[in-house]
mmCIF file with all atom_site columns, C-alpha atoms and ligand atoms in Angstrom:
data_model
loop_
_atom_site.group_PDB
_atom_site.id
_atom_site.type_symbol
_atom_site.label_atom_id
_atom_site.label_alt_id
_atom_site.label_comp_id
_atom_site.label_asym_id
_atom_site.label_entity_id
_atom_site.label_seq_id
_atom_site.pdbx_PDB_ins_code
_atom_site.Cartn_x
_atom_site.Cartn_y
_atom_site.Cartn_z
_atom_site.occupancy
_atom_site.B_iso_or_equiv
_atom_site.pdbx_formal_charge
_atom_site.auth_seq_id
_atom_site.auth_comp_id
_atom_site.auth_asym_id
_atom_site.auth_atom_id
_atom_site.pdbx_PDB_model_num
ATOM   1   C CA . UNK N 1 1   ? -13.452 47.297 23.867 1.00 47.00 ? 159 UNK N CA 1
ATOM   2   C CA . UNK N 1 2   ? -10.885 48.989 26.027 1.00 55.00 ? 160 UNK N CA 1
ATOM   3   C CA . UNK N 1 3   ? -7.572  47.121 26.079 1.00 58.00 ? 161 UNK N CA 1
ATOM   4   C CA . UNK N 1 4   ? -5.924  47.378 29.262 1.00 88.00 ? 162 UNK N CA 1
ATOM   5   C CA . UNK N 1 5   ? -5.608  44.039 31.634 1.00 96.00 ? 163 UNK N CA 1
ATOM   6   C CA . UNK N 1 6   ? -8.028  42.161 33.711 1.00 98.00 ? 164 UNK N CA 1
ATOM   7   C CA . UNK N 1 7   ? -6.610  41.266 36.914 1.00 98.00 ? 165 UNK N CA 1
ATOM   8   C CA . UNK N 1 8   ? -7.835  37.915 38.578 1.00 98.00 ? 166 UNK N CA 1
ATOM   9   C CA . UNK N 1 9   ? -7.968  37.702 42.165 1.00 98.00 ? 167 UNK N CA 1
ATOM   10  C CA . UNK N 1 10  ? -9.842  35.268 44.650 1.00 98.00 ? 168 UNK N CA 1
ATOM   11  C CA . UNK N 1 11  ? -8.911  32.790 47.125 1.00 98.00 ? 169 UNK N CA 1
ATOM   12  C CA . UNK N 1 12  ? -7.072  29.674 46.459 1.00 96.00 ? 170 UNK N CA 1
ATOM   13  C CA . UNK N 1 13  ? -9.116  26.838 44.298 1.00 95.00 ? 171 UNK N CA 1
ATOM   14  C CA . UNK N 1 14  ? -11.260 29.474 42.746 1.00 97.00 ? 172 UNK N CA 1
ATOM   15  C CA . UNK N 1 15  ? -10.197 28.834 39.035 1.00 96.00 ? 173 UNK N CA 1
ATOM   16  C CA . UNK N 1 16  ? -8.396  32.313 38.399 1.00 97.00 ? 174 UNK N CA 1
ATOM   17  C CA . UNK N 1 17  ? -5.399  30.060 36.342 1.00 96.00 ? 175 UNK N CA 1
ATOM   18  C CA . UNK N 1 18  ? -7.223  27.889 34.592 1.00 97.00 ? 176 UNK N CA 1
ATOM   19  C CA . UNK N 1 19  ? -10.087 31.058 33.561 1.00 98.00 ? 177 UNK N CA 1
ATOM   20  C CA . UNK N 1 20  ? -7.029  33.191 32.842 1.00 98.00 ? 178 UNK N CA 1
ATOM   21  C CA . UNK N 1 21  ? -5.658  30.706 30.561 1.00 98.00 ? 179 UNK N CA 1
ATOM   22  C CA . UNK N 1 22  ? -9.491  30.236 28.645 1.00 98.00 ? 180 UNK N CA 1
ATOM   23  C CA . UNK N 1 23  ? -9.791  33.835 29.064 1.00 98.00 ? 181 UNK N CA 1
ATOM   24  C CA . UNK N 1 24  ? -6.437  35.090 26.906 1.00 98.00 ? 182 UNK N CA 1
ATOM   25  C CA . UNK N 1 25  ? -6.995  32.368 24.313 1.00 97.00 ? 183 UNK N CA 1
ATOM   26  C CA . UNK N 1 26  ? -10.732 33.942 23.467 1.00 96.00 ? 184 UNK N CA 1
ATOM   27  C CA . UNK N 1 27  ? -9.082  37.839 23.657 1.00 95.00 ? 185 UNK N CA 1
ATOM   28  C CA . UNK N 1 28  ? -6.013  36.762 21.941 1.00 96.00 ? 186 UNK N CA 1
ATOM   29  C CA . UNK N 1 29  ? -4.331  38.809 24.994 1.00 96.00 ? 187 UNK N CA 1
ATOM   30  C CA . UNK N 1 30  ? -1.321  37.625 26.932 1.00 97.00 ? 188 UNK N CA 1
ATOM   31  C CA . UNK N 1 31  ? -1.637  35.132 30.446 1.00 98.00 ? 189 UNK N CA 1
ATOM   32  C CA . UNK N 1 32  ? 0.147   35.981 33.081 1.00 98.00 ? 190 UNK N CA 1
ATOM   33  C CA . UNK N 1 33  ? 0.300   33.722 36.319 1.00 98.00 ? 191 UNK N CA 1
ATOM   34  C CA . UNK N 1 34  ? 1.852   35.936 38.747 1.00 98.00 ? 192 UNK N CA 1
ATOM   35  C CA . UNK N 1 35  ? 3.098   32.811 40.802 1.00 97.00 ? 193 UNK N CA 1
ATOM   36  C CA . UNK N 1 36  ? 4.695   30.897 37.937 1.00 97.00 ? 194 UNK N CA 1
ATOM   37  C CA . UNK N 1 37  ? 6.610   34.081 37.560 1.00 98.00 ? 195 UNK N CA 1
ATOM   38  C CA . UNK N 1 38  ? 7.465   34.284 41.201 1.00 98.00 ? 196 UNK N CA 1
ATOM   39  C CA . UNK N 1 39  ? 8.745   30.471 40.481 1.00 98.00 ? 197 UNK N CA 1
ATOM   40  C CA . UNK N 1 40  ? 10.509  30.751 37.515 1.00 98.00 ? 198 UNK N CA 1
ATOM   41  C CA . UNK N 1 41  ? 12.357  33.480 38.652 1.00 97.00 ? 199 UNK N CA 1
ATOM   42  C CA . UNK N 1 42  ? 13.301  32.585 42.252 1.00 97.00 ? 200 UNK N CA 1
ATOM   43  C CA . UNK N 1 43  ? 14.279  29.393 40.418 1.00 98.00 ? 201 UNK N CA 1
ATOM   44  C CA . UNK N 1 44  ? 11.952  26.681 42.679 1.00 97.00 ? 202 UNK N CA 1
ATOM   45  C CA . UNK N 1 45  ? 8.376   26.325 43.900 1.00 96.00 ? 203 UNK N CA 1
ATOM   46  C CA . UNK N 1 46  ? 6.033   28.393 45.977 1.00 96.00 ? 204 UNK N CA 1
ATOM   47  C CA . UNK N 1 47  ? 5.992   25.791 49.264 1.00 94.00 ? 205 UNK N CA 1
ATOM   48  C CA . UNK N 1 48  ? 10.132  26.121 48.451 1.00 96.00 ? 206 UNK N CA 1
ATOM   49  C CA . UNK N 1 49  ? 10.242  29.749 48.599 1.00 97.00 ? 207 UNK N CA 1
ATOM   50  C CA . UNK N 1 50  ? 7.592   30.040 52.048 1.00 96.00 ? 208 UNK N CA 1
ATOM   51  C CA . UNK N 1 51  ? 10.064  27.385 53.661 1.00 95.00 ? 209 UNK N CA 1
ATOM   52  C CA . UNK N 1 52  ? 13.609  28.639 52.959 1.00 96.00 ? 210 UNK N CA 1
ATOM   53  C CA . UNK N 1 53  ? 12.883  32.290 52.884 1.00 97.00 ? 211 UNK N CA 1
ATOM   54  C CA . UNK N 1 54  ? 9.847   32.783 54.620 1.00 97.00 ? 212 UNK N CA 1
ATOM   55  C CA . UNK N 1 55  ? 6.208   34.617 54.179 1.00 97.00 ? 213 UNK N CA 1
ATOM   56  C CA . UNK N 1 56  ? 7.306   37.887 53.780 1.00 98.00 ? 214 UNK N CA 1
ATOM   57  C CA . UNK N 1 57  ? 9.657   37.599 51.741 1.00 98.00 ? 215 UNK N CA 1
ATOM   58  C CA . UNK N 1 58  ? 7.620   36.135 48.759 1.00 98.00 ? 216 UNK N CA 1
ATOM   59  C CA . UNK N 1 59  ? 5.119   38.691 49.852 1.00 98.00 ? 217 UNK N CA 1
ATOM   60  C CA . UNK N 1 60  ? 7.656   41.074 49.021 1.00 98.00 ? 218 UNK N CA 1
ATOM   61  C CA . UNK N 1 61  ? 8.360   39.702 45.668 1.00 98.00 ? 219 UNK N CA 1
ATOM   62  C CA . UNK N 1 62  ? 4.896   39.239 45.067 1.00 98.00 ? 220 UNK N CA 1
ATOM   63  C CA . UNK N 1 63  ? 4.319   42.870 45.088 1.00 98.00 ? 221 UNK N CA 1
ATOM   64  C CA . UNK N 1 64  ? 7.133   43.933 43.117 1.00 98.00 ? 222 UNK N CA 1
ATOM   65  C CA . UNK N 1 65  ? 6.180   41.083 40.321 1.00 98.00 ? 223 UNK N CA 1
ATOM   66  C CA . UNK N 1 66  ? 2.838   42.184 40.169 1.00 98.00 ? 224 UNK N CA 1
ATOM   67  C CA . UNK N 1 67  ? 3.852   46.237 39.573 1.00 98.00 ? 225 UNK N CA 1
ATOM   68  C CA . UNK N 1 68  ? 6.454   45.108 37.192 1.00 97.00 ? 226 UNK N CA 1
ATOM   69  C CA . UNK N 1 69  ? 4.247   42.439 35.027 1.00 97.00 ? 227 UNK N CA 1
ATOM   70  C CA . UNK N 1 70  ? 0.762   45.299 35.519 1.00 96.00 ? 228 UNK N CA 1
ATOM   71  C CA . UNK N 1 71  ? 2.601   49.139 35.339 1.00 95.00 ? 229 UNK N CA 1
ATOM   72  C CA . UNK N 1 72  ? 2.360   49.935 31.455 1.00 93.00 ? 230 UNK N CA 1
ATOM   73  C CA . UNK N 1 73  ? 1.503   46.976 30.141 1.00 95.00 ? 231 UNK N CA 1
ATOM   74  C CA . UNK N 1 74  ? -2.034  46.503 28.566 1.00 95.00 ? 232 UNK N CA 1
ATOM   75  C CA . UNK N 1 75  ? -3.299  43.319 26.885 1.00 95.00 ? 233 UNK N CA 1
ATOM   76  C CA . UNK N 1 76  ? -3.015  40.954 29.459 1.00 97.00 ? 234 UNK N CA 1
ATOM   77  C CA . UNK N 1 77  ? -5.041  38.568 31.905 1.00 98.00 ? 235 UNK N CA 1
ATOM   78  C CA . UNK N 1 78  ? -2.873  38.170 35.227 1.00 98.00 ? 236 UNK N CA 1
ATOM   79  C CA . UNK N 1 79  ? -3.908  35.244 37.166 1.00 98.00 ? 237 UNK N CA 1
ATOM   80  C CA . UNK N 1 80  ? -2.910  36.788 41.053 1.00 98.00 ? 238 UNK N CA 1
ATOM   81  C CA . UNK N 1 81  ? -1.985  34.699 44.274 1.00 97.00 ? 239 UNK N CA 1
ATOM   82  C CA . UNK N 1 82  ? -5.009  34.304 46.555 1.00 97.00 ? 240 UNK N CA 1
ATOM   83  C CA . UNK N 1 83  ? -3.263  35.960 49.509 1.00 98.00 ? 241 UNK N CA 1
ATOM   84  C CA . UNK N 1 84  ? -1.952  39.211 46.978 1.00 98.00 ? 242 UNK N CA 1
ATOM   85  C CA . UNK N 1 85  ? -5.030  41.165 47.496 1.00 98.00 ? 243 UNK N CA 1
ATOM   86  C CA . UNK N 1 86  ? -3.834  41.570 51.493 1.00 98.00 ? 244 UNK N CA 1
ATOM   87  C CA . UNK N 1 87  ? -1.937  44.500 50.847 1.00 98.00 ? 245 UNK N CA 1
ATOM   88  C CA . UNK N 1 88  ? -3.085  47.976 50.127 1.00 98.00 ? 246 UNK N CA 1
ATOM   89  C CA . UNK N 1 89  ? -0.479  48.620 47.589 1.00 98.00 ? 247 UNK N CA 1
ATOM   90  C CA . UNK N 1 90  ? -1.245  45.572 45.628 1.00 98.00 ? 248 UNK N CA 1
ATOM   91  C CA . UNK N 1 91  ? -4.889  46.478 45.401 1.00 98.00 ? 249 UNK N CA 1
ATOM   92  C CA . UNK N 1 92  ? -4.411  49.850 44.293 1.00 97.00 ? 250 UNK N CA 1
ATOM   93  C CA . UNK N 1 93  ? -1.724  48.818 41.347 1.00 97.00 ? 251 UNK N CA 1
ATOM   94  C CA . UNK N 1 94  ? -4.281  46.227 40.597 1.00 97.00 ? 252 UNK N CA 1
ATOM   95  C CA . UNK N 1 95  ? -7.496  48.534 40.518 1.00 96.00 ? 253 UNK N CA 1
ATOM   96  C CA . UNK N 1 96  ? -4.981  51.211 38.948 1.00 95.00 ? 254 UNK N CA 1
ATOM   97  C CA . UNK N 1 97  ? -3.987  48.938 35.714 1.00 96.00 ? 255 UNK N CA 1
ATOM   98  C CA . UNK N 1 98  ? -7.041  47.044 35.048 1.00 95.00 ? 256 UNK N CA 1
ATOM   99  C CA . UNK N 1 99  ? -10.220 45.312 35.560 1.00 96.00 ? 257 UNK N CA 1
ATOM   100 C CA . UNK N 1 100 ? -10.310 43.650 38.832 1.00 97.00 ? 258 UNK N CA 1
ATOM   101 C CA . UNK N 1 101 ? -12.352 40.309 38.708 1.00 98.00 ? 259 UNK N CA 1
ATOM   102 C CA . UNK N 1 102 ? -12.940 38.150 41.725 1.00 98.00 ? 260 UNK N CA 1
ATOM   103 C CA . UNK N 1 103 ? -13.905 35.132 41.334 1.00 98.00 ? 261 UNK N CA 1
ATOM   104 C CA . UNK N 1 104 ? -15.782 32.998 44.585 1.00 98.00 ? 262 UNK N CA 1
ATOM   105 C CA . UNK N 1 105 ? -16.621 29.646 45.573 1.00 97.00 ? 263 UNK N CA 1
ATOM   106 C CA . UNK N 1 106 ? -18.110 27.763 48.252 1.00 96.00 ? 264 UNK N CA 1
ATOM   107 C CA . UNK N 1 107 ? -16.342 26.037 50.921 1.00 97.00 ? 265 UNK N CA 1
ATOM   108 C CA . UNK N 1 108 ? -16.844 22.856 50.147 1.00 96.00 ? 266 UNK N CA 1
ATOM   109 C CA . UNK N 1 109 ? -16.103 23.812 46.162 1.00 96.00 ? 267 UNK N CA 1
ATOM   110 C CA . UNK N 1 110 ? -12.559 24.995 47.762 1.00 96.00 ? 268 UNK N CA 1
ATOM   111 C CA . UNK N 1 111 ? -11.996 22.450 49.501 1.00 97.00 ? 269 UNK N CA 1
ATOM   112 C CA . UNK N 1 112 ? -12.426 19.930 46.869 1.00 95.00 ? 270 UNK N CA 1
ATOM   113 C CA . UNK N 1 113 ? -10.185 21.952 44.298 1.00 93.00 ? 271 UNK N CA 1
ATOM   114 C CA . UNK N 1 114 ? -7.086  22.120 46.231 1.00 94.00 ? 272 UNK N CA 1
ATOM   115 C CA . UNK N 1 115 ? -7.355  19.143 48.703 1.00 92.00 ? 273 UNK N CA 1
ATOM   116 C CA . UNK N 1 116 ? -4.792  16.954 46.826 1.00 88.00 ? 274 UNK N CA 1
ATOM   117 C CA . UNK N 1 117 ? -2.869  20.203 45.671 1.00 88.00 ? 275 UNK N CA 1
ATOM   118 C CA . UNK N 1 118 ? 0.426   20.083 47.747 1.00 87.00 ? 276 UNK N CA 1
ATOM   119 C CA . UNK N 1 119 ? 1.783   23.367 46.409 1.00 88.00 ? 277 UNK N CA 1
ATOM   120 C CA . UNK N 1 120 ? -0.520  25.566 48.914 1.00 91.00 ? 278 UNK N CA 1
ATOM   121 C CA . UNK N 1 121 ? 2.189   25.756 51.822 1.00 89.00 ? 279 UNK N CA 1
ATOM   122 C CA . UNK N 1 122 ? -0.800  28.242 53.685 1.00 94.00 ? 280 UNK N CA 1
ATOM   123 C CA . UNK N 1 123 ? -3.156  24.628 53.705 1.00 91.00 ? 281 UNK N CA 1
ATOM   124 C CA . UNK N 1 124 ? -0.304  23.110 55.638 1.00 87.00 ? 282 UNK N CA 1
ATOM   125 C CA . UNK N 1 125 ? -1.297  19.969 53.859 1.00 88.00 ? 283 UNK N CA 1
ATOM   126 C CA . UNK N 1 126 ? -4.551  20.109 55.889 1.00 91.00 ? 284 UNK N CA 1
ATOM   127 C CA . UNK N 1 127 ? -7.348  21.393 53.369 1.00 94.00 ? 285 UNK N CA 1
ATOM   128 C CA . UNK N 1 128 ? -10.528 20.477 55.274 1.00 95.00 ? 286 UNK N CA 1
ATOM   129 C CA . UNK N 1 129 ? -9.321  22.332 58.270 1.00 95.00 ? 287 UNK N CA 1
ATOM   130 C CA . UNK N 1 130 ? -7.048  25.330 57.395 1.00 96.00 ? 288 UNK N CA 1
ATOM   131 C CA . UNK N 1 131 ? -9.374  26.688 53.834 1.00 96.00 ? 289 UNK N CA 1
ATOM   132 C CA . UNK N 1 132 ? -12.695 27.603 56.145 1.00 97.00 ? 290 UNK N CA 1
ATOM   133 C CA . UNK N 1 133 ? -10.086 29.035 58.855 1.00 97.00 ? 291 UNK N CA 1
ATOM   134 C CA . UNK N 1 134 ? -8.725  31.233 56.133 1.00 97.00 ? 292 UNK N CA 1
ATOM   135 C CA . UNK N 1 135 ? -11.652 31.977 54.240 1.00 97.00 ? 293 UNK N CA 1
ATOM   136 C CA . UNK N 1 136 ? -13.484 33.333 57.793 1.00 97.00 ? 294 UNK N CA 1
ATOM   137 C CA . UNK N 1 137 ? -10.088 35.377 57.885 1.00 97.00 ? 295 UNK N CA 1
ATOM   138 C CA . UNK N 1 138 ? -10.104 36.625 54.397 1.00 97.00 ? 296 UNK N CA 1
ATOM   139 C CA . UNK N 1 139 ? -13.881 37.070 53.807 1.00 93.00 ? 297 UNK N CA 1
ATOM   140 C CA . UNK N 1 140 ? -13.603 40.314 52.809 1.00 96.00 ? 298 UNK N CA 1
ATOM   141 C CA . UNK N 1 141 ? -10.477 40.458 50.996 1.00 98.00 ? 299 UNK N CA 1
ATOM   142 C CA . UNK N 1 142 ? -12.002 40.307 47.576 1.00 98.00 ? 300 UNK N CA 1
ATOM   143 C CA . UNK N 1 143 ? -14.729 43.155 48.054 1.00 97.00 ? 301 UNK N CA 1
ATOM   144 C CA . UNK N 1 144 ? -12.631 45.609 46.808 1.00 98.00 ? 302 UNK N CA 1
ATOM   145 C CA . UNK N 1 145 ? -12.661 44.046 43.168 1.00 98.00 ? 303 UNK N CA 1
ATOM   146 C CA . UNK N 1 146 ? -15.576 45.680 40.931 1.00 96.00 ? 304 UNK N CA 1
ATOM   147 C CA . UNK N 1 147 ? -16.802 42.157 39.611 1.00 97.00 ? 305 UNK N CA 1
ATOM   148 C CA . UNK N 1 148 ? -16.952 39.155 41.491 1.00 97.00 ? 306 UNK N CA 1
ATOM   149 C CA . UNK N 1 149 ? -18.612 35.781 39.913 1.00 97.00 ? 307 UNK N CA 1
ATOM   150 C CA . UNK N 1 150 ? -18.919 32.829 41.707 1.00 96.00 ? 308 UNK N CA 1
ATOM   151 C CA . UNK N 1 151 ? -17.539 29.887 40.164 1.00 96.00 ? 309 UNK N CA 1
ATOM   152 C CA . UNK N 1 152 ? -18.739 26.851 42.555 1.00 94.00 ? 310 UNK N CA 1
ATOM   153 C CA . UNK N 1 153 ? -21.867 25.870 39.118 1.00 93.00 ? 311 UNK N CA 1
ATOM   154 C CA . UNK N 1 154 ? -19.818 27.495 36.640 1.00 95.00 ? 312 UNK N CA 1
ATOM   155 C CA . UNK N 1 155 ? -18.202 25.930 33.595 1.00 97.00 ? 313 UNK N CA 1
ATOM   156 C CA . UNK N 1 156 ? -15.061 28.220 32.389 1.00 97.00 ? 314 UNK N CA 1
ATOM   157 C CA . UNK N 1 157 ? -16.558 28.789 29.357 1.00 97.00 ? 315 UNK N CA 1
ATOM   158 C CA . UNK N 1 158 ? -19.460 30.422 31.584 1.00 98.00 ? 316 UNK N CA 1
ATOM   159 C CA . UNK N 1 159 ? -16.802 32.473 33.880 1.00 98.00 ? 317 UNK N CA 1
ATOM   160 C CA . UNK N 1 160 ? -14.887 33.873 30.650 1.00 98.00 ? 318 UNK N CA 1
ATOM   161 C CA . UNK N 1 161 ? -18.043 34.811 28.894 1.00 97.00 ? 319 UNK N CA 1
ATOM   162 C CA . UNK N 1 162 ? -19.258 36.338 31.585 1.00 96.00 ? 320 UNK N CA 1
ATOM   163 C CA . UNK N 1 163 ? -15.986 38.653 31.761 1.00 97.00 ? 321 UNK N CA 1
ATOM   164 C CA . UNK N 1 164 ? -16.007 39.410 28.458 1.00 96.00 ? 322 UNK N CA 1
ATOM   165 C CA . UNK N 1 165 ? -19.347 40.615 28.700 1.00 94.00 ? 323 UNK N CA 1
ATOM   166 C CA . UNK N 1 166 ? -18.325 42.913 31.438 1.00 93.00 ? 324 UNK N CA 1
ATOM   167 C CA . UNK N 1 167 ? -15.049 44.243 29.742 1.00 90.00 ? 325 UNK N CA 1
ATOM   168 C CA . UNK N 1 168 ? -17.245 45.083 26.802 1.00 85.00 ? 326 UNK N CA 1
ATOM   169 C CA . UNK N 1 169 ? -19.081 48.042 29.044 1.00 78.00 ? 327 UNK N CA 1
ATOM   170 C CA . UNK N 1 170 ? -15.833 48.869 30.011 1.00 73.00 ? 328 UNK N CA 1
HETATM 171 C C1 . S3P T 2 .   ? -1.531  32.033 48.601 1.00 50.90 ? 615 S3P T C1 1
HETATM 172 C C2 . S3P T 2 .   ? -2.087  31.495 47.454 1.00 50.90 ? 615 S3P T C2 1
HETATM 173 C C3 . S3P T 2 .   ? -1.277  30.797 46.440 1.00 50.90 ? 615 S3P T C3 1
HETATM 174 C C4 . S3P T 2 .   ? 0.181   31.279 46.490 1.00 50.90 ? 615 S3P T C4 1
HETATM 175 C C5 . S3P T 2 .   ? 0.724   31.173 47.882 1.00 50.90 ? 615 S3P T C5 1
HETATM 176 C C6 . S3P T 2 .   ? -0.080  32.012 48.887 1.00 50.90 ? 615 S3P T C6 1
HETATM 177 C C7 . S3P T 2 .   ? -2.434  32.707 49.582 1.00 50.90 ? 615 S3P T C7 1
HETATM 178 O O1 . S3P T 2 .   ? -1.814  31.038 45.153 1.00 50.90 ? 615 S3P T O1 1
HETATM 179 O O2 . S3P T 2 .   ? 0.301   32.590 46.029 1.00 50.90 ? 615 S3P T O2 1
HETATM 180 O O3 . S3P T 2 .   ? 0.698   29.815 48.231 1.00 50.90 ? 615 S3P T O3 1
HETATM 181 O O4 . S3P T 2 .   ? -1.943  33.446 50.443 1.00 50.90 ? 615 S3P T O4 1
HETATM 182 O O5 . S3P T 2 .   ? -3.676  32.500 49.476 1.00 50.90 ? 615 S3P T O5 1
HETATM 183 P P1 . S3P T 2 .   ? -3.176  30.346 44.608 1.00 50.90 ? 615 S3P T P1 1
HETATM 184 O O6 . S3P T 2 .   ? -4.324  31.204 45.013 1.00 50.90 ? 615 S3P T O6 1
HETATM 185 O O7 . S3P T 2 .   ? -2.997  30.329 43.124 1.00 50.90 ? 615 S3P T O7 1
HETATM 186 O O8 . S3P T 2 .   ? -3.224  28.975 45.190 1.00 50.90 ? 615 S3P T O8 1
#
């Protein structure tokens, strides 16, 4: 098996934390969440840092976090921000460092997930409204990723097996 990363992308409430976290127990390979970085380091939450500093300045950091935590490091699952796969640079240091996994759900799977979540500033504490609005905006976002498995009648075991199948053809 090649040992570089696998990269996690997909919208909000598709599982890429909690399969990241599964997924570098099984490999024995290092989790990163790209946002608890982001939070650790700016030193307060996600909704914080969209309502003091504003959207693009955490995209900023967001792209800068992922190059540093991806360029020359192998080994690792990186759990991504839904929205990081917007810009072209992000994509490319993602498809450029490792295997890009998307993971899908249904609406109403989404919906469900993150409805009580109150750290997704972008849901504007309005779930049932703002994730299909999004979704029709972002609905092709994730194409660029090589493997995509939907996760709406998946366990996690199911999701990591299935990538650990996939990085074995690698
Ligand atoms: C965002 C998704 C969030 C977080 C930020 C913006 C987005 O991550 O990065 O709130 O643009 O979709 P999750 O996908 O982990 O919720």
């Amino acid at each position: 098996m090649l040992k570089r990363n696998v990269v996690l992308v997909g919208f909000m409430g598709t599982g890429k934390s909690t399969v990241a976290s599964v997924l570098a127990e099984r490999l024995g390979w290092s989790k990163i969440d790209l946002d608890a970085v982001i939070e650790a380091e700016e030193g307060t939450t996600i909704p914080q840092v969209f309502s003091e500093k504003g959207e693009p300045y955490f995209r900023k950091v967001e792209t800068d976090t992922l190059k540093r935590e991806l360029e020359g490091r192998t080994g690792q699952i990186v759990a991504t921000g839904g929205g990081a796969v917007l810009a072209e640079v992000n994509r490319t240091i993602m498809l450029d460092n490792g295997l890009v996994v998307a993971l899908t759900a249904d609406v109403g799977t989404i919906i469900n997930r993150v409805k009580d979540d109150p750290n997704r500033p972008l849901l504007r504490g309005n779930a049932e409204k703002s994730v299909p609005e999004l979704l029709e905006k972002r609905k092709h976002a994730y194409d660029f990723a090589p493997v995509r498995i939907d996760t709406s009648d998946k366990t996690v075991e199911q999701i990591v097996e299935a990538i650990i199948e996939r990085l074995s053809v690698e």
